[in-house]
Tab-separated table of C-alpha atoms in Angstrom:
chain	number	residue	atom	x	y	z
A	5	UNK	CA	0.000	0.000	0.000
A	6	UNK	CA	1.503	3.309	-1.082
A	7	UNK	CA	0.688	6.313	1.097
A	8	UNK	CA	-0.378	9.661	-0.260
A	9	UNK	CA	2.802	11.574	-1.070
A	10	UNK	CA	3.745	14.095	1.616
A	11	UNK	CA	6.769	16.305	1.054
A	12	UNK	CA	8.672	16.557	4.327
A	13	UNK	CA	11.673	18.836	4.440
A	14	UNK	CA	13.783	21.213	6.480
A	15	UNK	CA	15.091	21.284	10.028
A	16	UNK	CA	13.525	18.678	12.318
A	17	UNK	CA	14.345	18.807	16.016
A	18	UNK	CA	14.404	15.718	18.207
A	19	UNK	CA	12.785	15.121	21.544
A	20	UNK	CA	15.473	14.147	24.045
A	21	UNK	CA	14.441	12.071	27.031
A	22	UNK	CA	15.120	13.678	30.458
A	23	UNK	CA	16.099	10.861	32.828
A	24	UNK	CA	15.955	11.022	36.634
A	25	UNK	CA	18.587	9.497	38.908
A	26	UNK	CA	16.364	6.423	39.400
A	27	UNK	CA	16.207	5.855	35.596
A	28	UNK	CA	12.603	7.078	35.370
A	29	UNK	CA	11.507	9.570	32.711
A	30	UNK	CA	10.943	13.126	33.939
A	31	UNK	CA	7.757	13.928	32.030
A	32	UNK	CA	7.551	17.483	33.413
A	33	UNK	CA	10.954	18.345	31.957
A	34	UNK	CA	9.989	16.605	28.722
A	35	UNK	CA	6.891	18.817	28.424
A	36	UNK	CA	9.011	21.911	29.045
A	37	UNK	CA	11.419	20.843	26.274
A	38	UNK	CA	8.462	20.433	23.899
A	39	UNK	CA	7.411	23.996	24.729
A	40	UNK	CA	10.882	25.295	23.833
A	41	UNK	CA	10.942	23.425	20.525
A	42	UNK	CA	7.519	24.740	19.536
A	43	UNK	CA	8.560	28.292	20.445
A	44	UNK	CA	11.785	27.905	18.420
A	45	UNK	CA	9.788	27.766	15.193
A	46	UNK	CA	11.531	24.666	13.831
A	47	UNK	CA	10.139	23.077	10.684
A	48	UNK	CA	9.061	20.072	12.709
A	49	UNK	CA	9.543	18.005	15.854
A	50	UNK	CA	10.083	14.265	15.903
A	51	UNK	CA	10.031	11.694	18.664
A	52	UNK	CA	11.665	8.357	19.309
A	53	UNK	CA	14.769	8.562	17.256
A	54	UNK	CA	18.060	7.562	18.847
A	55	UNK	CA	18.111	10.683	21.038
A	56	UNK	CA	14.728	9.711	22.517
A	57	UNK	CA	16.172	6.335	23.575
A	58	UNK	CA	13.184	4.496	22.067
A	59	UNK	CA	14.914	1.169	22.688
A	60	UNK	CA	14.608	1.661	26.475
A	61	UNK	CA	10.917	2.547	26.655
A	62	UNK	CA	8.099	0.357	27.919
A	63	UNK	CA	4.970	0.347	25.775
A	64	UNK	CA	3.159	2.455	28.385
A	65	UNK	CA	5.990	5.009	28.326
A	66	UNK	CA	5.985	4.989	24.531
A	67	UNK	CA	2.261	5.703	24.414
A	68	UNK	CA	2.490	8.512	26.968
A	69	UNK	CA	5.348	10.281	25.162
A	70	UNK	CA	3.614	10.145	21.771
A	71	UNK	CA	0.308	11.372	23.210
A	72	UNK	CA	2.114	14.281	24.901
A	73	UNK	CA	3.832	15.237	21.650
A	74	UNK	CA	0.663	14.922	19.576
A	75	UNK	CA	-1.375	17.003	22.021
A	76	UNK	CA	1.259	19.750	22.311
A	77	UNK	CA	1.952	20.000	18.584
A	78	UNK	CA	-1.677	19.745	17.471
A	79	UNK	CA	-2.625	22.588	19.798
A	80	UNK	CA	0.165	24.757	18.373
A	81	UNK	CA	-0.252	23.785	14.704
A	82	UNK	CA	3.291	22.365	14.818
A	83	UNK	CA	4.173	19.583	12.342
A	84	UNK	CA	5.343	16.417	14.112
A	85	UNK	CA	6.606	12.969	13.241
A	86	UNK	CA	6.464	9.969	15.556
A	87	UNK	CA	9.129	7.294	15.656
A	88	UNK	CA	7.341	3.951	15.876
A	89	UNK	CA	10.741	2.273	16.025
A	90	UNK	CA	11.451	-1.030	17.747
A	91	UNK	CA	14.122	-3.636	17.108
A	92	UNK	CA	11.424	-6.358	16.927
A	93	UNK	CA	9.163	-6.300	13.879
A	94	UNK	CA	5.974	-7.238	15.761
A	95	UNK	CA	6.471	-4.586	18.424
A	96	UNK	CA	7.231	-2.007	15.758
A	97	UNK	CA	4.061	-2.855	13.834
A	98	UNK	CA	2.025	-2.631	17.039
A	99	UNK	CA	3.477	0.836	17.666
A	100	UNK	CA	2.641	1.903	14.118
A	101	UNK	CA	-0.982	0.800	14.553
A	102	UNK	CA	-1.368	2.654	17.847
A	103	UNK	CA	0.171	5.870	16.487
A	104	UNK	CA	-2.287	6.145	13.567
A	105	UNK	CA	-4.924	7.697	15.821
A	106	UNK	CA	-2.539	10.546	16.768
A	107	UNK	CA	-2.366	11.708	13.110
A	108	UNK	CA	1.329	12.568	12.774
A	109	UNK	CA	2.625	13.981	9.503
A	110	UNK	CA	4.595	10.741	9.123
A	111	UNK	CA	6.023	7.840	11.103
A	112	UNK	CA	9.633	6.767	11.321
A	113	UNK	CA	10.560	3.073	11.420
A	114	UNK	CA	13.778	1.072	11.521
A	115	UNK	CA	14.436	-2.350	10.046
A	116	UNK	CA	14.231	-5.387	12.351
A	117	UNK	CA	17.576	-5.360	14.095
A	118	UNK	CA	18.650	-8.571	15.788
A	119	UNK	CA	19.784	-10.489	12.698
A	120	UNK	CA	20.674	-8.526	9.532
A	121	UNK	CA	17.746	-8.546	7.118
A	122	UNK	CA	18.053	-9.131	3.404
A	123	UNK	CA	16.633	-6.579	0.980
A	124	UNK	CA	13.585	-8.782	0.315
A	125	UNK	CA	13.045	-9.155	4.066
A	126	UNK	CA	13.366	-5.390	4.520
A	127	UNK	CA	10.750	-4.841	1.817
A	128	UNK	CA	8.404	-7.415	3.375
A	129	UNK	CA	8.612	-5.590	6.699
A	130	UNK	CA	8.071	-2.176	5.099
A	131	UNK	CA	5.031	-3.516	3.221
A	132	UNK	CA	3.569	-4.713	6.537
A	133	UNK	CA	4.345	-1.366	8.154
A	134	UNK	CA	2.713	0.436	5.230
A	135	UNK	CA	-0.474	-1.541	5.712
A	136	UNK	CA	-0.436	-0.846	9.458
A	137	UNK	CA	0.134	2.886	8.881
A	138	UNK	CA	-3.241	3.215	7.159
A	139	UNK	CA	-2.211	5.917	4.690
A	140	UNK	CA	0.250	7.815	6.893
A	141	UNK	CA	3.653	8.148	5.148
A	142	UNK	CA	6.649	6.284	6.524
A	143	UNK	CA	10.260	7.361	6.894
A	144	UNK	CA	12.917	4.658	6.892
A	145	UNK	CA	15.606	5.372	9.493
A	146	UNK	CA	18.710	3.382	8.538
A	147	UNK	CA	21.576	4.606	10.761
A	148	UNK	CA	25.235	3.576	10.440
A	149	UNK	CA	24.998	1.265	13.474
A	150	UNK	CA	22.065	-0.720	12.022
A	151	UNK	CA	22.657	-4.428	11.548
A	152	UNK	CA	22.012	-3.907	7.828
A	153	UNK	CA	23.020	-0.578	6.283
A	154	UNK	CA	21.415	-0.346	2.862
A	155	UNK	CA	22.998	1.263	-0.176
A	156	UNK	CA	20.936	3.827	-2.115
A	157	UNK	CA	20.095	1.162	-4.698
A	158	UNK	CA	19.000	-1.257	-1.965
A	159	UNK	CA	16.857	1.415	-0.313
A	160	UNK	CA	15.144	2.021	-3.644
A	161	UNK	CA	14.411	-1.704	-3.977
A	162	UNK	CA	13.315	-2.171	-0.346
A	163	UNK	CA	10.903	0.774	-0.460
A	164	UNK	CA	9.386	0.047	-3.864
A	165	UNK	CA	5.583	0.006	-3.647
A	166	UNK	CA	5.540	0.870	0.047
A	167	UNK	CA	4.364	3.906	2.028
A	168	UNK	CA	7.974	5.052	2.534
A	169	UNK	CA	8.288	8.601	1.183
A	170	UNK	CA	11.556	9.598	2.866
A	171	UNK	CA	14.667	8.077	4.372
A	172	UNK	CA	17.040	9.171	7.108
A	173	UNK	CA	20.467	7.683	6.536
A	174	UNK	CA	24.187	7.994	6.879
A	175	UNK	CA	26.480	9.173	4.127
A	176	UNK	CA	28.576	6.700	2.202
A	177	UNK	CA	32.029	7.150	0.709
A	178	UNK	CA	33.162	8.692	-2.551
A	179	UNK	CA	30.401	8.748	-5.132
A	180	UNK	CA	27.600	8.443	-2.567
A	181	UNK	CA	25.811	11.616	-3.658
A	182	UNK	CA	25.823	10.440	-7.250
A	183	UNK	CA	24.338	7.089	-6.143
A	184	UNK	CA	21.688	8.939	-4.160
A	185	UNK	CA	20.793	11.113	-7.155
A	186	UNK	CA	20.533	8.010	-9.305
A	187	UNK	CA	18.418	5.856	-6.999
A	188	UNK	CA	16.647	8.038	-4.411
A	189	UNK	CA	15.129	10.900	-6.379
A	190	UNK	CA	11.644	9.567	-5.531
A	191	UNK	CA	12.313	9.879	-1.790
A	192	UNK	CA	12.998	12.766	0.547
A	193	UNK	CA	16.577	12.175	1.715
A	194	UNK	CA	17.532	13.328	5.206
A	195	UNK	CA	21.246	13.616	5.871
A	196	UNK	CA	23.114	14.139	9.168
A	197	UNK	CA	22.494	17.685	10.387
A	198	UNK	CA	26.110	18.804	10.170
A	199	UNK	CA	26.141	17.844	6.453
A	200	UNK	CA	22.905	19.586	5.491
A	201	UNK	CA	24.344	22.488	3.475
A	202	UNK	CA	26.473	20.115	1.400
A	203	UNK	CA	23.467	17.841	0.895
A	204	UNK	CA	21.494	20.828	-0.349
A	205	UNK	CA	24.316	21.901	-2.668
A	206	UNK	CA	24.438	18.381	-4.106
A	207	UNK	CA	20.711	18.482	-4.822
A	208	UNK	CA	20.099	15.436	-2.633
A	209	UNK	CA	19.040	16.534	0.862
A	210	UNK	CA	15.444	17.424	1.655
A	211	UNK	CA	16.450	18.222	5.209
A	212	UNK	CA	17.836	16.792	8.419
A	213	UNK	CA	16.610	15.149	11.575
A	214	UNK	CA	19.262	17.262	13.040
A	215	UNK	CA	22.061	16.914	15.564
A	216	UNK	CA	22.621	20.645	15.002
A	217	UNK	CA	19.092	21.191	16.325
A	218	UNK	CA	20.133	19.199	19.405
A	219	UNK	CA	22.762	21.891	19.934
A	220	UNK	CA	20.454	24.837	19.180
A	221	UNK	CA	16.977	24.474	17.668
A	222	UNK	CA	16.774	28.189	16.875
A	223	UNK	CA	20.296	28.333	15.454
A	224	UNK	CA	19.732	25.255	13.315
A	225	UNK	CA	16.503	26.731	11.958
A	226	UNK	CA	18.202	30.032	11.151
A	227	UNK	CA	21.029	28.160	9.378
A	228	UNK	CA	18.582	26.006	7.406
A	229	UNK	CA	16.713	29.088	6.176
A	230	UNK	CA	20.026	30.689	5.194
A	231	UNK	CA	20.601	27.820	2.745
A	232	UNK	CA	17.703	29.102	0.640
A	233	UNK	CA	19.179	32.588	0.218
A	234	UNK	CA	22.951	32.340	0.788
A	235	UNK	CA	24.181	28.798	0.342
A	236	UNK	CA	27.845	29.819	0.275
A	237	UNK	CA	27.562	31.443	3.699
A	238	UNK	CA	25.732	28.355	4.988
A	239	UNK	CA	28.527	26.134	3.641
A	240	UNK	CA	31.093	28.249	5.480
A	241	UNK	CA	29.164	27.732	8.720
A	242	UNK	CA	28.939	24.005	7.961
A	243	UNK	CA	32.730	23.800	7.712
A	244	UNK	CA	32.995	25.177	11.233
A	245	UNK	CA	30.147	22.991	12.558
A	246	UNK	CA	31.959	19.923	11.214
A	247	UNK	CA	35.210	21.086	12.814
A	248	UNK	CA	33.445	21.465	16.161
A	249	UNK	CA	31.757	18.059	15.897
A	250	UNK	CA	34.905	16.272	14.714
A	251	UNK	CA	37.216	17.959	17.185
A	252	UNK	CA	35.080	18.136	20.306
A	253	UNK	CA	32.081	15.759	20.101
A	254	UNK	CA	33.242	12.665	18.197
A	255	UNK	CA	36.155	12.065	20.603
A	256	UNK	CA	33.489	10.996	23.112
A	257	UNK	CA	32.291	8.380	20.606
A	258	UNK	CA	35.870	7.132	20.382
A	259	UNK	CA	35.729	6.671	24.159
A	260	UNK	CA	32.731	4.365	23.730
A	261	UNK	CA	29.831	6.726	24.367
A	262	UNK	CA	26.665	6.148	22.335
A	263	UNK	CA	25.108	8.487	19.776
A	264	UNK	CA	22.325	9.300	22.254
A	265	UNK	CA	24.979	10.408	24.740
A	266	UNK	CA	26.493	12.695	22.100
A	267	UNK	CA	23.099	14.223	21.280
A	268	UNK	CA	22.399	14.922	24.937
A	269	UNK	CA	25.833	16.470	25.330
A	270	UNK	CA	25.030	18.780	22.411
A	271	UNK	CA	21.768	19.799	24.096
A	272	UNK	CA	23.611	20.459	27.359
A	273	UNK	CA	26.142	22.618	25.497
A	274	UNK	CA	23.303	24.563	23.897
A	275	UNK	CA	21.532	24.891	27.240
A	276	UNK	CA	18.138	25.498	25.610
A	277	UNK	CA	16.256	23.045	27.827
A	278	UNK	CA	16.782	21.111	31.052
A	279	UNK	CA	17.301	17.739	29.420
A	280	UNK	CA	20.537	16.687	31.120
A	281	UNK	CA	23.162	14.274	29.849
A	282	UNK	CA	21.933	11.223	31.781
A	283	UNK	CA	21.006	8.113	29.756
A	284	UNK	CA	19.017	5.117	30.901
A	285	UNK	CA	21.308	2.309	31.956
A	286	UNK	CA	23.293	0.384	31.094
A	287	UNK	CA	24.469	3.070	28.664
A	288	UNK	CA	27.076	5.459	30.017
A	289	UNK	CA	26.360	9.152	30.361
A	290	UNK	CA	28.823	11.962	29.646
A	291	UNK	CA	29.768	14.114	32.624
A	292	UNK	CA	27.618	17.279	32.387
A	293	UNK	CA	30.629	19.375	33.398
A	294	UNK	CA	32.035	18.728	29.913
A	295	UNK	CA	29.286	20.925	28.505
A	296	UNK	CA	30.548	24.018	30.320
A	297	UNK	CA	33.941	23.988	28.638
A	298	UNK	CA	32.518	23.039	25.253
A	299	UNK	CA	29.876	25.767	25.387
A	300	UNK	CA	32.523	28.469	25.282
A	301	UNK	CA	34.272	26.717	22.394
A	302	UNK	CA	31.006	26.391	20.442
A	303	UNK	CA	30.212	30.084	20.898
A	304	UNK	CA	33.647	30.928	19.532
A	305	UNK	CA	33.607	28.522	16.566
A	306	UNK	CA	29.954	28.747	15.457
A	307	UNK	CA	28.382	31.905	16.905
A	308	UNK	CA	25.793	31.876	14.094
A	309	UNK	CA	24.359	28.675	15.591
A	310	UNK	CA	24.854	29.470	19.264
A	311	UNK	CA	23.602	33.075	19.361
A	312	UNK	CA	20.064	33.137	20.832
């Protein structure tokens, strides 16, 4: 079943899950963060990507978070996307079915992720998800740490005839943009946030579910809008964003911290909401004191993003 085409683009900011010292979710702080994102005027808000730690949530917690987001965004006229992600296909399909009633602009799903799926298996799952989504478009989230990372040609094959209208993925090596132009022109392609200006220049990127928005939702939105009027200036800022990420954020990944930990560190550096750097166990959290030093560096390197 193919969903009605919905063009999704621009700067999408992630919900990040505030975690208390007892590993419970602080729903009051989560609501406050939603308020900030709505006020920031971002193109959209999405839930239950990696930064929302969807893989740690009970089904009751999942339902509560999505209902909160839907209620807040619907009241404000704010576009929102819900991540119905789960590593198990059956649980993911159940989440998709329950989310339909909340009427998001789209739903994000991942491929089943215990044993690597083949392309035919990926397509079978996406066909089932399309049926469960009842006409709501799907976005395939295929991150670099997935058990099966699809090439652009494989994504085209796996999504053929399904409700998938966009894909959020990692960048490949040399020639990747050409492959994407060749195989993914029918999909909205979402690139990592700190590569968005290049993705726009290459005529590939529709937008980003953005780590830059983790750092500053307002700054990321301002930068995204700049790409429409002064791409060269936006590319200059991107060079400095990449230098900041490579020099000051990715070293934490090299120490074994997860991508969710990096996203929460970015939010702590930006200081736009009281999210904190704590992750649900057993995943390690980055010391929040690191954000203080890095905040000054970020203001110096990328003031266009960090300036309120």
